[in-house]
XYZ file of C-alpha atoms in Angstrom:
422
model
C 84.517 137.917 115.310
C 82.252 140.952 115.278
C 78.834 139.918 114.038
C 76.488 142.653 115.299
C 75.792 146.272 114.528
C 77.787 148.027 117.207
C 75.748 151.237 117.008
C 72.317 149.656 117.552
C 73.661 147.335 120.250
C 75.369 150.217 122.017
C 72.206 152.389 121.694
C 70.162 149.688 123.402
C 72.840 149.323 126.038
C 73.039 153.106 126.496
C 69.278 153.437 126.827
C 69.365 150.702 129.419
C 72.308 152.230 131.259
C 70.567 155.675 131.218
C 68.407 154.619 134.083
C 71.253 153.105 136.120
C 71.148 155.843 138.682
C 67.424 155.474 139.049
C 67.818 151.714 139.347
C 70.427 152.187 142.040
C 68.061 154.519 143.894
C 65.321 151.911 143.678
C 67.685 149.258 144.860
C 68.599 151.386 147.880
C 64.931 151.931 148.556
C 63.838 148.324 148.039
C 66.927 146.160 148.291
C 65.215 142.764 148.316
C 62.847 143.427 145.396
C 65.313 145.302 143.215
C 68.389 143.082 143.750
C 68.097 141.593 140.253
C 68.162 145.150 138.833
C 71.401 145.823 140.632
C 72.919 142.639 139.239
C 71.514 143.443 135.790
C 73.029 146.915 135.883
C 76.382 145.489 137.051
C 76.269 143.048 134.175
C 75.657 145.837 131.677
C 78.545 147.841 133.150
C 80.808 144.811 132.832
C 79.743 144.340 129.193
C 80.675 147.928 128.446
C 84.038 147.295 130.111
C 84.426 143.975 128.225
C 84.903 142.223 131.541
C 83.151 139.097 130.311
C 83.667 136.957 133.366
C 82.156 139.566 135.701
C 79.445 140.286 133.143
C 78.368 136.628 133.000
C 78.412 136.310 136.769
C 76.277 139.443 137.256
C 73.810 138.578 134.470
C 73.457 135.038 135.799
C 72.752 136.498 139.246
C 70.026 138.698 137.770
C 68.489 135.707 136.023
C 68.519 133.752 139.227
C 66.349 136.435 140.791
C 64.183 137.126 137.781
C 64.281 135.094 134.568
C 61.317 136.665 132.834
C 62.264 139.197 130.178
C 60.076 142.341 129.860
C 59.803 145.212 127.439
C 59.148 147.430 130.462
C 59.502 146.565 134.105
C 56.810 147.559 136.538
C 59.349 149.621 138.424
C 59.108 153.371 138.769
C 61.640 155.298 136.686
C 62.849 152.033 134.974
C 60.718 151.721 131.880
C 63.345 150.090 129.629
C 63.639 146.475 128.362
C 64.852 143.870 130.803
C 66.708 141.314 128.565
C 69.030 139.199 130.764
C 68.833 136.097 128.506
C 69.670 138.133 125.405
C 72.654 139.783 127.081
C 73.825 136.535 128.629
C 73.893 135.072 125.115
C 75.883 138.087 123.943
C 78.358 137.633 126.827
C 78.802 133.925 126.155
C 79.254 134.540 122.465
C 82.055 136.975 123.185
C 83.631 134.394 125.487
C 83.575 131.801 122.688
C 80.857 129.706 124.333
C 78.606 129.173 121.339
C 76.568 126.422 122.953
C 75.815 128.626 125.966
C 75.074 131.642 123.746
C 72.651 129.705 121.558
C 70.851 128.324 124.605
C 70.440 131.828 126.127
C 69.276 133.340 122.820
C 66.829 130.487 122.301
C 65.246 131.182 125.699
C 65.163 134.916 124.999
C 63.489 134.291 121.656
C 61.022 131.882 123.236
C 59.922 134.561 125.666
C 59.212 136.810 122.665
C 60.521 140.163 123.926
C 64.005 140.588 122.447
C 63.036 139.031 119.126
C 60.810 142.095 118.455
C 63.744 144.450 118.857
C 66.195 145.385 116.072
C 69.143 144.309 118.172
C 68.009 140.679 118.099
C 69.434 140.582 114.593
C 72.783 140.336 116.384
C 71.646 136.997 117.850
C 70.610 135.775 114.417
C 74.000 136.612 112.953
C 75.638 135.163 116.035
C 73.879 131.881 115.396
C 75.273 131.778 111.876
C 78.713 132.625 113.193
C 78.438 129.862 115.788
C 77.399 127.413 113.125
C 80.476 128.414 111.145
C 82.623 128.099 114.258
C 81.089 124.712 114.920
C 81.854 123.561 111.406
C 85.413 124.802 111.765
C 85.793 123.036 115.104
C 84.349 119.819 113.719
C 86.674 120.081 110.726
C 89.646 120.828 112.975
C 88.828 117.847 115.181
C 88.416 115.643 112.104
C 91.745 116.898 110.749
C 93.512 116.205 114.049
C 91.974 112.732 114.174
C 93.000 112.110 110.555
C 96.547 113.272 111.270
C 96.687 110.922 114.247
C 95.487 108.084 112.010
C 98.088 109.114 109.455
C 100.842 108.905 112.065
C 99.597 105.533 113.301
C 99.421 104.162 109.750
C 102.928 105.445 109.013
C 104.219 103.592 112.089
C 102.523 100.419 110.854
C 104.136 100.839 107.441
C 107.560 101.382 108.995
C 107.149 98.307 111.214
C 106.217 96.215 108.189
C 109.280 97.454 106.312
C 111.475 96.607 109.303
C 109.965 93.137 109.392
C 110.797 92.658 105.695
C 114.497 92.901 106.603
C 114.341 89.820 108.836
C 116.160 86.799 107.331
C 113.019 84.676 106.993
C 111.148 87.512 105.249
C 113.677 88.684 102.685
C 112.703 86.164 100.042
C 108.903 86.212 100.537
C 108.907 90.052 100.606
C 109.338 90.133 96.816
C 107.278 87.053 95.948
C 103.749 86.930 94.579
C 101.780 89.193 92.289
C 101.350 91.658 93.797
C 104.146 91.008 96.238
C 104.110 92.276 99.840
C 106.717 94.826 98.738
C 104.399 96.134 96.005
C 101.447 96.356 98.399
C 103.625 98.199 100.898
C 104.627 100.706 98.222
C 100.964 101.297 97.376
C 100.279 102.000 101.040
C 103.136 104.492 101.265
C 101.885 106.280 98.153
C 98.393 106.582 99.640
C 99.849 107.967 102.876
C 101.834 110.574 100.979
C 98.700 111.725 99.143
C 96.815 111.892 102.451
C 99.661 113.861 104.030
C 99.504 116.459 101.280
C 95.720 116.790 101.561
C 95.725 117.144 105.344
C 98.645 119.529 105.258
C 96.737 121.922 103.004
C 93.246 121.444 104.452
C 92.005 123.694 107.232
C 88.225 123.524 107.318
C 87.858 121.714 103.971
C 85.707 118.798 105.079
C 85.846 117.105 101.680
C 89.639 117.221 101.585
C 89.760 115.769 105.086
C 87.391 112.966 104.074
C 89.515 112.194 101.033
C 92.562 112.112 103.294
C 90.793 109.733 105.678
C 89.843 107.478 102.761
C 93.464 107.409 101.592
C 94.621 106.480 105.098
C 92.111 103.626 105.193
C 93.394 102.524 101.792
C 96.962 102.574 103.123
C 95.908 100.608 106.224
C 94.336 97.972 103.998
C 97.416 97.822 101.786
C 99.665 97.332 104.826
C 97.288 94.708 106.256
C 97.223 92.842 102.929
C 101.012 93.051 102.688
C 101.377 91.707 106.226
C 98.956 88.839 105.581
C 100.686 87.941 102.322
C 104.069 88.075 104.049
C 102.756 85.814 106.829
C 101.427 83.337 104.281
C 104.538 83.350 102.110
C 106.877 83.183 105.100
C 105.025 80.200 106.495
C 104.982 78.531 103.088
C 108.706 79.111 102.737
C 109.295 77.829 106.260
C 107.413 74.626 105.517
C 109.209 74.234 102.204
C 112.583 74.716 103.874
C 111.574 72.280 106.596
C 110.680 69.681 103.970
C 113.968 70.283 102.166
C 115.849 70.098 105.448
C 114.152 66.833 106.300
C 114.988 65.550 102.814
C 118.633 66.454 103.315
C 118.615 64.767 106.714
C 117.301 61.615 105.030
C 120.021 61.826 102.353
C 122.667 62.371 105.057
C 121.432 59.256 106.843
C 121.642 57.293 103.567
C 125.120 58.675 102.910
C 126.312 57.745 106.390
C 124.964 54.237 105.925
C 126.582 53.937 102.477
C 129.944 55.069 103.848
C 129.714 52.615 106.730
C 128.741 49.784 104.387
C 131.815 50.271 102.193
C 134.520 50.521 104.844
C 135.312 46.820 104.384
C 136.685 47.635 100.914
C 139.717 49.446 102.385
C 142.253 49.945 101.021
C 139.856 51.431 98.507
C 140.186 51.269 94.759
C 140.815 54.702 93.298
C 137.260 55.246 92.037
C 135.747 54.116 95.321
C 138.157 56.296 97.291
C 137.176 59.342 95.243
C 133.448 58.595 95.545
C 133.741 58.197 99.306
C 135.705 61.443 99.648
C 133.089 63.317 97.612
C 130.268 61.924 99.723
C 132.060 62.680 103.006
C 132.548 66.269 101.855
C 128.840 66.646 101.087
C 127.903 65.224 104.484
C 130.179 67.790 106.140
C 128.633 70.557 104.005
C 125.151 69.458 105.063
C 126.190 69.953 108.676
C 126.922 73.620 107.938
C 123.706 74.404 106.040
C 121.944 76.622 108.616
C 120.817 79.891 107.052
C 121.832 78.979 103.500
C 119.515 79.976 100.612
C 116.748 77.650 99.484
C 118.354 77.170 96.074
C 121.544 75.926 97.743
C 119.535 73.355 99.686
C 118.032 72.107 96.435
C 121.512 71.713 94.950
C 122.869 70.060 98.074
C 120.094 67.474 98.149
C 120.641 66.644 94.475
C 124.416 66.354 94.904
C 124.003 64.084 97.908
C 121.645 61.854 95.994
C 123.957 61.643 92.986
C 126.997 60.968 95.157
C 125.201 58.196 97.048
C 124.169 56.676 93.729
C 127.731 56.864 92.390
C 129.200 55.149 95.455
C 126.432 52.584 95.351
C 127.158 51.677 91.750
C 130.854 51.379 92.490
C 130.335 49.123 95.493
C 127.175 47.189 94.649
C 127.410 43.430 94.587
C 128.412 42.049 91.186
C 126.107 39.709 89.221
C 125.993 36.091 90.433
C 127.823 34.880 87.307
C 130.637 37.318 88.005
C 130.790 36.325 91.676
C 131.034 32.652 90.689
C 133.780 33.449 88.183
C 135.697 35.434 90.836
C 135.449 32.504 93.248
C 136.734 30.145 90.531
C 139.653 32.496 89.834
C 140.593 32.675 93.522
C 140.446 28.836 93.652
C 142.814 28.681 90.689
C 140.175 27.221 88.340
C 141.135 29.448 85.449
C 139.528 27.255 82.827
C 136.162 27.541 84.613
C 136.523 31.341 84.543
C 137.079 31.304 80.777
C 134.209 28.881 80.280
C 131.828 30.994 82.386
C 132.741 34.437 81.096
C 133.989 33.800 77.573
C 130.557 34.170 76.012
C 128.780 36.091 78.836
C 126.596 39.107 77.997
C 126.623 41.408 80.993
C 124.482 44.589 80.861
C 126.285 46.839 83.333
C 129.497 48.427 82.112
C 131.340 48.014 85.381
C 130.453 44.314 85.473
C 131.715 43.925 81.917
C 134.997 45.601 82.909
C 135.541 43.220 85.823
C 134.624 40.220 83.676
C 137.281 41.218 81.132
C 139.796 41.677 83.942
C 139.114 38.155 85.246
C 139.276 36.746 81.716
C 142.593 38.499 81.076
C 144.034 37.204 84.355
C 142.747 33.640 83.815
C 143.943 33.410 80.194
C 147.317 34.822 81.224
C 147.521 32.215 83.978
C 146.610 29.420 81.518
C 149.217 30.799 79.100
C 151.867 30.584 81.831
C 150.702 27.131 82.906
C 151.041 25.963 79.261
C 154.647 26.944 79.185
C 154.022 30.242 77.417
C 153.594 28.441 74.093
C 150.013 29.330 73.130
C 150.306 32.716 71.452
C 146.603 32.791 70.646
C 145.790 32.420 74.332
C 148.187 35.235 75.186
C 146.730 37.442 72.473
C 143.236 36.830 73.825
C 144.469 37.867 77.274
C 145.852 41.098 75.787
C 142.509 41.777 74.075
C 140.686 41.177 77.385
C 142.984 43.641 79.201
C 142.415 46.302 76.589
C 138.641 45.716 76.586
C 138.668 46.047 80.400
C 140.389 49.410 80.142
C 137.928 50.570 77.473
C 134.982 49.713 79.704
C 136.536 51.396 82.774
C 139.697 53.415 82.434
C 140.183 53.479 86.207
C 140.036 49.718 86.763
C 143.379 47.912 87.222
C 144.552 44.705 88.951
C 145.709 45.031 92.573
C 148.336 42.951 94.409
C 145.636 41.777 96.815
C 144.047 39.506 94.189
C 146.420 39.386 91.198
C 150.004 38.192 90.752
C 152.846 40.598 90.109
C 153.479 39.052 86.680
C 149.873 39.628 85.591
C 149.943 43.210 86.907
C 152.996 43.865 84.721
C 151.352 42.064 81.779
C 148.145 44.098 82.186
C 150.046 47.403 82.279
C 152.074 46.541 79.169
C 148.976 45.325 77.338
C 146.949 48.498 77.838
C 149.954 50.766 77.266
C 151.180 49.520 73.855
C 150.215 46.790 71.401
C 151.965 43.486 72.248
C 154.620 42.499 69.665
C 156.362 39.620 71.393
C 155.620 37.150 74.219
C 156.419 38.269 77.755
C 156.930 36.037 80.726
């Protein structure tokens, strides 16, 4: 960037170079004393040739010999300004070394010689130019740093999104208000705004600062999303663990219930079905790894209901019913009728079995009486039908009931009895 009046600067340089031959003569005459003049002259020649490296080396050499600037040197035939600091600043400025240029100009101004000359206005404009360069460099560095932060934040956002695809994170990713997914989206939106600002900004410090603020906002959104995902994932893990432990407890109960009812084999139809259902649920529980939480809830409930169903089907009957069953097996049919004829049992299944025992006992008494008491037979028919109404699956088995009663029971519940059967 050209910041100085070329004509005035060149006139000063020309007036200085006008005595070069004289300076060379003096140097030849007094080499030790005039060595700085030789270096000074070489530096001016290099400036004119725009050989900035040689110019800086020569001017620095002159300064090493004599650092004091003078309007006129006490040297015969060299009555022009000696301004090595001023020209060193000029050289450094042209080389892009603003810090070095400002330092050289500051020393030249401090000595008070060059600042009285018109050409020092070049140094003043150079300072302003350096300040502008400095601002541009600071802005460029800030922009590069912001773009690096942008890239880092984008990587963090991508990593968080990748994490959301893990099996344990898929559910929690969309939970909560706002959810981790919503926070992540906010972060991505902030990054996109920052990307647009930084892409357009060159030395716009305010735009860069706004971009940096948006990146920090995105970082916070990603951090909040990650923390929420951690919390929700852990909560879900603990909830699944509790559900898993609950299912394990139900499986243990089911296994115990199945073992406790094996003595009933061959199983009545209802018991057989209940056992098969429970065995199927136990097998399903063994394959539950990775299933959704809602399925675990349903599995636990189904296990519990199935255990309850089998328990009701196989639980011990009331004491009165057990006593009546013992009397029936002993052949004391009258005791069965006496015990159960007016009994009020609360559980439906117990009532069904009581009616079955009453039907069997009254039928047995009917047979023992020579099949003459029609009222007794009719009561047995009513008991059989009442048994079937209480439990449509219950029926007499050959293990405990006679073949004649089994036939009688089937006929009684199938059609109304119209004539005695033997």
